[in-house]
Amino acid sequence: MRKTILTLLVLLTAFCASAEFRWGPTAGINISTLSWKQDLITTKQTVGFNAGAMGEIMIPGIGFGVDFGLKYALHGAKVNFGEKTVWSADGFGNENVMIHTLQIPVNLRFKWTRLNGAERYAAPFVYAGPVFTFNLSTSKLDCIEHPEGSFGLQCGVGGEFFEHLQFSVGYLWGLSYDIRTVKLDNFSAQNRGWQVNFAWLF
């Protein structure tokens, strides 16, 4: 047992000593919707945005690493509550449901770094990992309620250009609910959607 712990500590120390850390600002757009447990009302995509900071830790020579971030993100959907009497009787119609959140993504990533020098100009990468979301504020609609936070998974592809500028496109699957109706307490929805992001790493 002690040998195993010692080996893990040695590997962790070696990783930290050889890893390259970079960080910088990031921003992008969210094309999101709400995926309901049941198909009761029409829900359409809406466009929001995100902005914050991200960090990247890469192991030189093999292309594997981790990225993480802290950013504000606005997402939601246009929901036609007026289609059902249970909500239209209270005066609700086709409503914009927007959720202001703080997101903490943590991804494993692989970047192609052995391209005979071409990686200094363009290096493709892939990533995947969990996203922890904390709600800051929401649309003021009495027919819905929100949890304090939610959890999801994301994956995507991208490229790094001139060793600083990163561009990525990814998809986020919400695994816990972001919104729930008050009158039908078992009718809830998860956040789903695309993210297009830019980052500049120092």
mmCIF file of N, CA, C and O in Angstrom, residues 101-149:
data_model
loop_
_atom_site.group_PDB
_atom_site.id
_atom_site.type_symbol
_atom_site.label_atom_id
_atom_site.label_comp_id
_atom_site.label_asym_id
_atom_site.label_seq_id
_atom_site.Cartn_x
_atom_site.Cartn_y
_atom_site.Cartn_z
ATOM 1 N N THR A 101 -25.916 32.016 -15.422
ATOM 2 C CA THR A 101 -25.214 30.998 -14.636
ATOM 3 C C THR A 101 -23.723 31.291 -14.519
ATOM 4 O O THR A 101 -23.144 32.072 -15.292
ATOM 5 N N LEU A 102 -23.103 30.611 -13.560
ATOM 6 C CA LEU A 102 -21.657 30.533 -13.431
ATOM 7 C C LEU A 102 -21.266 29.091 -13.726
ATOM 8 O O LEU A 102 -21.733 28.173 -13.047
ATOM 9 N N GLN A 103 -20.425 28.888 -14.731
ATOM 10 C CA GLN A 103 -20.054 27.543 -15.158
ATOM 11 C C GLN A 103 -18.589 27.252 -14.839
ATOM 12 O O GLN A 103 -17.723 28.112 -14.997
ATOM 13 N N ILE A 104 -18.352 26.004 -14.399
ATOM 14 C CA ILE A 104 -16.987 25.521 -14.166
ATOM 15 C C ILE A 104 -16.804 24.237 -14.984
ATOM 16 O O ILE A 104 -17.187 23.148 -14.544
ATOM 17 N N PRO A 105 -16.266 24.346 -16.199
ATOM 18 C CA PRO A 105 -15.980 23.147 -16.990
ATOM 19 C C PRO A 105 -14.601 22.586 -16.658
ATOM 20 O O PRO A 105 -13.655 23.342 -16.383
ATOM 21 N N VAL A 106 -14.479 21.265 -16.655
ATOM 22 C CA VAL A 106 -13.201 20.580 -16.437
ATOM 23 C C VAL A 106 -13.107 19.482 -17.496
ATOM 24 O O VAL A 106 -13.900 18.540 -17.487
ATOM 25 N N ASN A 107 -12.126 19.600 -18.395
ATOM 26 C CA ASN A 107 -12.050 18.678 -19.521
ATOM 27 C C ASN A 107 -10.699 17.977 -19.608
ATOM 28 O O ASN A 107 -9.652 18.575 -19.332
ATOM 29 N N LEU A 108 -10.734 16.727 -20.018
ATOM 30 C CA LEU A 108 -9.537 16.061 -20.526
ATOM 31 C C LEU A 108 -9.416 16.437 -21.991
ATOM 32 O O LEU A 108 -10.427 16.512 -22.704
ATOM 33 N N ARG A 109 -8.200 16.672 -22.436
ATOM 34 C CA ARG A 109 -8.043 17.042 -23.843
ATOM 35 C C ARG A 109 -6.813 16.382 -24.446
ATOM 36 O O ARG A 109 -5.864 16.007 -23.749
ATOM 37 N N PHE A 110 -6.873 16.229 -25.757
ATOM 38 C CA PHE A 110 -5.719 15.740 -26.508
ATOM 39 C C PHE A 110 -5.460 16.708 -27.650
ATOM 40 O O PHE A 110 -6.365 17.016 -28.422
ATOM 41 N N LYS A 111 -4.233 17.172 -27.723
ATOM 42 C CA LYS A 111 -3.831 18.112 -28.773
ATOM 43 C C LYS A 111 -2.716 17.489 -29.601
ATOM 44 O O LYS A 111 -1.744 16.951 -29.049
ATOM 45 N N TRP A 112 -2.849 17.531 -30.903
ATOM 46 C CA TRP A 112 -1.815 16.994 -31.790
ATOM 47 C C TRP A 112 -0.635 17.955 -31.802
ATOM 48 O O TRP A 112 -0.713 19.060 -32.353
ATOM 49 N N THR A 113 0.463 17.551 -31.168
ATOM 50 C CA THR A 113 1.615 18.431 -31.007
ATOM 51 C C THR A 113 2.853 17.927 -31.751
ATOM 52 O O THR A 113 3.914 18.552 -31.653
ATOM 53 N N ARG A 114 2.733 16.826 -32.462
ATOM 54 C CA ARG A 114 3.858 16.313 -33.253
ATOM 55 C C ARG A 114 3.479 16.315 -34.723
ATOM 56 O O ARG A 114 3.132 15.284 -35.308
ATOM 57 N N LEU A 115 3.555 17.489 -35.314
ATOM 58 C CA LEU A 115 3.158 17.666 -36.714
ATOM 59 C C LEU A 115 4.311 18.250 -37.533
ATOM 60 O O LEU A 115 4.098 19.061 -38.436
ATOM 61 N N ASN A 116 5.522 17.866 -37.154
ATOM 62 C CA ASN A 116 6.726 18.307 -37.882
ATOM 63 C C ASN A 116 6.834 19.826 -37.961
ATOM 64 O O ASN A 116 7.215 20.387 -38.996
ATOM 65 N N GLY A 117 6.482 20.488 -36.869
ATOM 66 C CA GLY A 117 6.589 21.939 -36.824
ATOM 67 C C GLY A 117 5.325 22.680 -37.190
ATOM 68 O O GLY A 117 5.173 23.864 -36.854
ATOM 69 N N ALA A 118 4.383 22.004 -37.854
ATOM 70 C CA ALA A 118 3.146 22.671 -38.253
ATOM 71 C C ALA A 118 2.278 23.034 -37.056
ATOM 72 O O ALA A 118 1.449 23.947 -37.137
ATOM 73 N N GLU A 119 2.490 22.333 -35.911
ATOM 74 C CA GLU A 119 1.684 22.615 -34.722
ATOM 75 C C GLU A 119 1.921 24.025 -34.177
ATOM 76 O O GLU A 119 1.113 24.544 -33.406
ATOM 77 N N ARG A 120 3.026 24.663 -34.567
ATOM 78 C CA ARG A 120 3.259 26.045 -34.132
ATOM 79 C C ARG A 120 2.302 27.014 -34.826
ATOM 80 O O ARG A 120 2.105 28.132 -34.358
ATOM 81 N N TYR A 121 1.726 26.572 -35.922
ATOM 82 C CA TYR A 121 0.784 27.413 -36.667
ATOM 83 C C TYR A 121 -0.658 26.937 -36.523
ATOM 84 O O TYR A 121 -1.581 27.750 -36.450
ATOM 85 N N ALA A 122 -0.866 25.626 -36.472
ATOM 86 C CA ALA A 122 -2.213 25.075 -36.311
ATOM 87 C C ALA A 122 -2.115 23.687 -35.684
ATOM 88 O O ALA A 122 -1.448 22.809 -36.231
ATOM 89 N N ALA A 123 -2.772 23.523 -34.520
ATOM 90 C CA ALA A 123 -2.745 22.240 -33.805
ATOM 91 C C ALA A 123 -4.172 21.859 -33.429
ATOM 92 O O ALA A 123 -4.782 22.509 -32.568
ATOM 93 N N PRO A 124 -4.748 20.825 -34.044
ATOM 94 C CA PRO A 124 -6.115 20.413 -33.688
ATOM 95 C C PRO A 124 -6.157 19.741 -32.322
ATOM 96 O O PRO A 124 -5.156 19.177 -31.865
ATOM 97 N N PHE A 125 -7.326 19.807 -31.679
ATOM 98 C CA PHE A 125 -7.493 19.142 -30.389
ATOM 99 C C PHE A 125 -8.934 18.684 -30.226
ATOM 100 O O PHE A 125 -9.844 19.163 -30.900
ATOM 101 N N VAL A 126 -9.127 17.727 -29.308
ATOM 102 C CA VAL A 126 -10.451 17.250 -28.906
ATOM 103 C C VAL A 126 -10.513 17.312 -27.383
ATOM 104 O O VAL A 126 -9.474 17.276 -26.705
ATOM 105 N N TYR A 127 -11.728 17.422 -26.838
ATOM 106 C CA TYR A 127 -11.867 17.515 -25.384
ATOM 107 C C TYR A 127 -13.200 16.935 -24.946
ATOM 108 O O TYR A 127 -14.161 16.848 -25.725
ATOM 109 N N ALA A 128 -13.279 16.555 -23.677
ATOM 110 C CA ALA A 128 -14.526 16.049 -23.096
ATOM 111 C C ALA A 128 -14.410 16.105 -21.577
ATOM 112 O O ALA A 128 -13.325 15.917 -21.018
ATOM 113 N N GLY A 129 -15.556 16.360 -20.911
ATOM 114 C CA GLY A 129 -15.538 16.388 -19.459
ATOM 115 C C GLY A 129 -16.810 16.948 -18.866
ATOM 116 O O GLY A 129 -17.744 17.319 -19.585
ATOM 117 N N PRO A 130 -16.875 17.048 -17.539
ATOM 118 C CA PRO A 130 -18.073 17.533 -16.851
ATOM 119 C C PRO A 130 -18.132 19.060 -16.811
ATOM 120 O O PRO A 130 -17.112 19.745 -16.915
ATOM 121 N N VAL A 131 -19.354 19.566 -16.633
ATOM 122 C CA VAL A 131 -19.591 20.997 -16.455
ATOM 123 C C VAL A 131 -20.458 21.174 -15.216
ATOM 124 O O VAL A 131 -21.563 20.624 -15.132
ATOM 125 N N PHE A 132 -19.956 21.934 -14.252
ATOM 126 C CA PHE A 132 -20.700 22.244 -13.031
ATOM 127 C C PHE A 132 -21.275 23.651 -13.165
ATOM 128 O O PHE A 132 -20.533 24.609 -13.394
ATOM 129 N N THR A 133 -22.585 23.773 -13.033
ATOM 130 C CA THR A 133 -23.275 25.041 -13.280
ATOM 131 C C THR A 133 -23.986 25.508 -12.020
ATOM 132 O O THR A 133 -24.682 24.720 -11.362
ATOM 133 N N PHE A 134 -23.838 26.790 -11.708
ATOM 134 C CA PHE A 134 -24.496 27.408 -10.558
ATOM 135 C C PHE A 134 -25.375 28.561 -11.054
ATOM 136 O O PHE A 134 -24.884 29.450 -11.759
ATOM 137 N N ASN A 135 -26.653 28.529 -10.703
ATOM 138 C CA ASN A 135 -27.582 29.553 -11.165
ATOM 139 C C ASN A 135 -27.376 30.861 -10.407
ATOM 140 O O ASN A 135 -27.324 30.877 -9.179
ATOM 141 N N LEU A 136 -27.301 31.964 -11.152
ATOM 142 C CA LEU A 136 -27.171 33.294 -10.571
ATOM 143 C C LEU A 136 -28.513 34.017 -10.540
ATOM 144 O O LEU A 136 -28.892 34.601 -9.526
ATOM 145 N N SER A 137 -29.237 33.996 -11.653
ATOM 146 C CA SER A 137 -30.578 34.574 -11.735
ATOM 147 C C SER A 137 -31.286 33.979 -12.938
ATOM 148 O O SER A 137 -30.651 33.416 -13.830
ATOM 149 N N THR A 138 -32.614 34.120 -12.954
ATOM 150 C CA THR A 138 -33.424 33.508 -14.004
ATOM 151 C C THR A 138 -34.543 34.444 -14.419
ATOM 152 O O THR A 138 -34.782 35.479 -13.793
ATOM 153 N N SER A 139 -35.234 34.064 -15.491
ATOM 154 C CA SER A 139 -36.394 34.820 -15.935
ATOM 155 C C SER A 139 -37.450 34.856 -14.838
ATOM 156 O O SER A 139 -37.679 33.859 -14.148
ATOM 157 N N LYS A 140 -38.103 36.002 -14.668
ATOM 158 C CA LYS A 140 -39.099 36.169 -13.612
ATOM 159 C C LYS A 140 -40.456 35.648 -14.079
ATOM 160 O O LYS A 140 -41.349 36.391 -14.467
ATOM 161 N N LEU A 141 -40.592 34.335 -14.067
ATOM 162 C CA LEU A 141 -41.848 33.689 -14.462
ATOM 163 C C LEU A 141 -42.345 32.851 -13.286
ATOM 164 O O LEU A 141 -41.635 31.952 -12.820
ATOM 165 N N ASP A 142 -43.554 33.149 -12.817
ATOM 166 C CA ASP A 142 -44.089 32.452 -11.641
ATOM 167 C C ASP A 142 -44.460 31.000 -11.923
ATOM 168 O O ASP A 142 -44.690 30.237 -10.981
ATOM 169 N N CYS A 143 -44.503 30.624 -13.192
ATOM 170 C CA CYS A 143 -44.913 29.253 -13.519
ATOM 171 C C CYS A 143 -43.759 28.258 -13.463
ATOM 172 O O CYS A 143 -43.976 27.051 -13.589
ATOM 173 N N ILE A 144 -42.535 28.742 -13.270
ATOM 174 C CA ILE A 144 -41.379 27.842 -13.265
ATOM 175 C C ILE A 144 -40.507 28.110 -12.043
ATOM 176 O O ILE A 144 -40.578 29.166 -11.418
ATOM 177 N N GLU A 145 -39.673 27.126 -11.726
ATOM 178 C CA GLU A 145 -38.696 27.260 -10.658
ATOM 179 C C GLU A 145 -37.388 26.607 -11.099
ATOM 180 O O GLU A 145 -37.378 25.794 -12.032
ATOM 181 N N HIS A 146 -36.305 26.969 -10.431
ATOM 182 C CA HIS A 146 -34.984 26.498 -10.829
ATOM 183 C C HIS A 146 -34.223 25.969 -9.620
ATOM 184 O O HIS A 146 -34.400 26.473 -8.511
ATOM 185 N N PRO A 147 -33.359 24.982 -9.824
ATOM 186 C CA PRO A 147 -32.481 24.545 -8.737
ATOM 187 C C PRO A 147 -31.341 25.546 -8.559
ATOM 188 O O PRO A 147 -31.171 26.458 -9.375
ATOM 189 N N GLU A 148 -30.556 25.388 -7.523
ATOM 190 C CA GLU A 148 -29.409 26.265 -7.316
ATOM 191 C C GLU A 148 -28.292 25.994 -8.315
ATOM 192 O O GLU A 148 -27.460 26.870 -8.567
ATOM 193 N N GLY A 149 -28.294 24.792 -8.878
ATOM 194 C CA GLY A 149 -27.268 24.464 -9.845
ATOM 195 C C GLY A 149 -27.615 23.194 -10.599
ATOM 196 O O GLY A 149 -28.641 22.558 -10.353
#
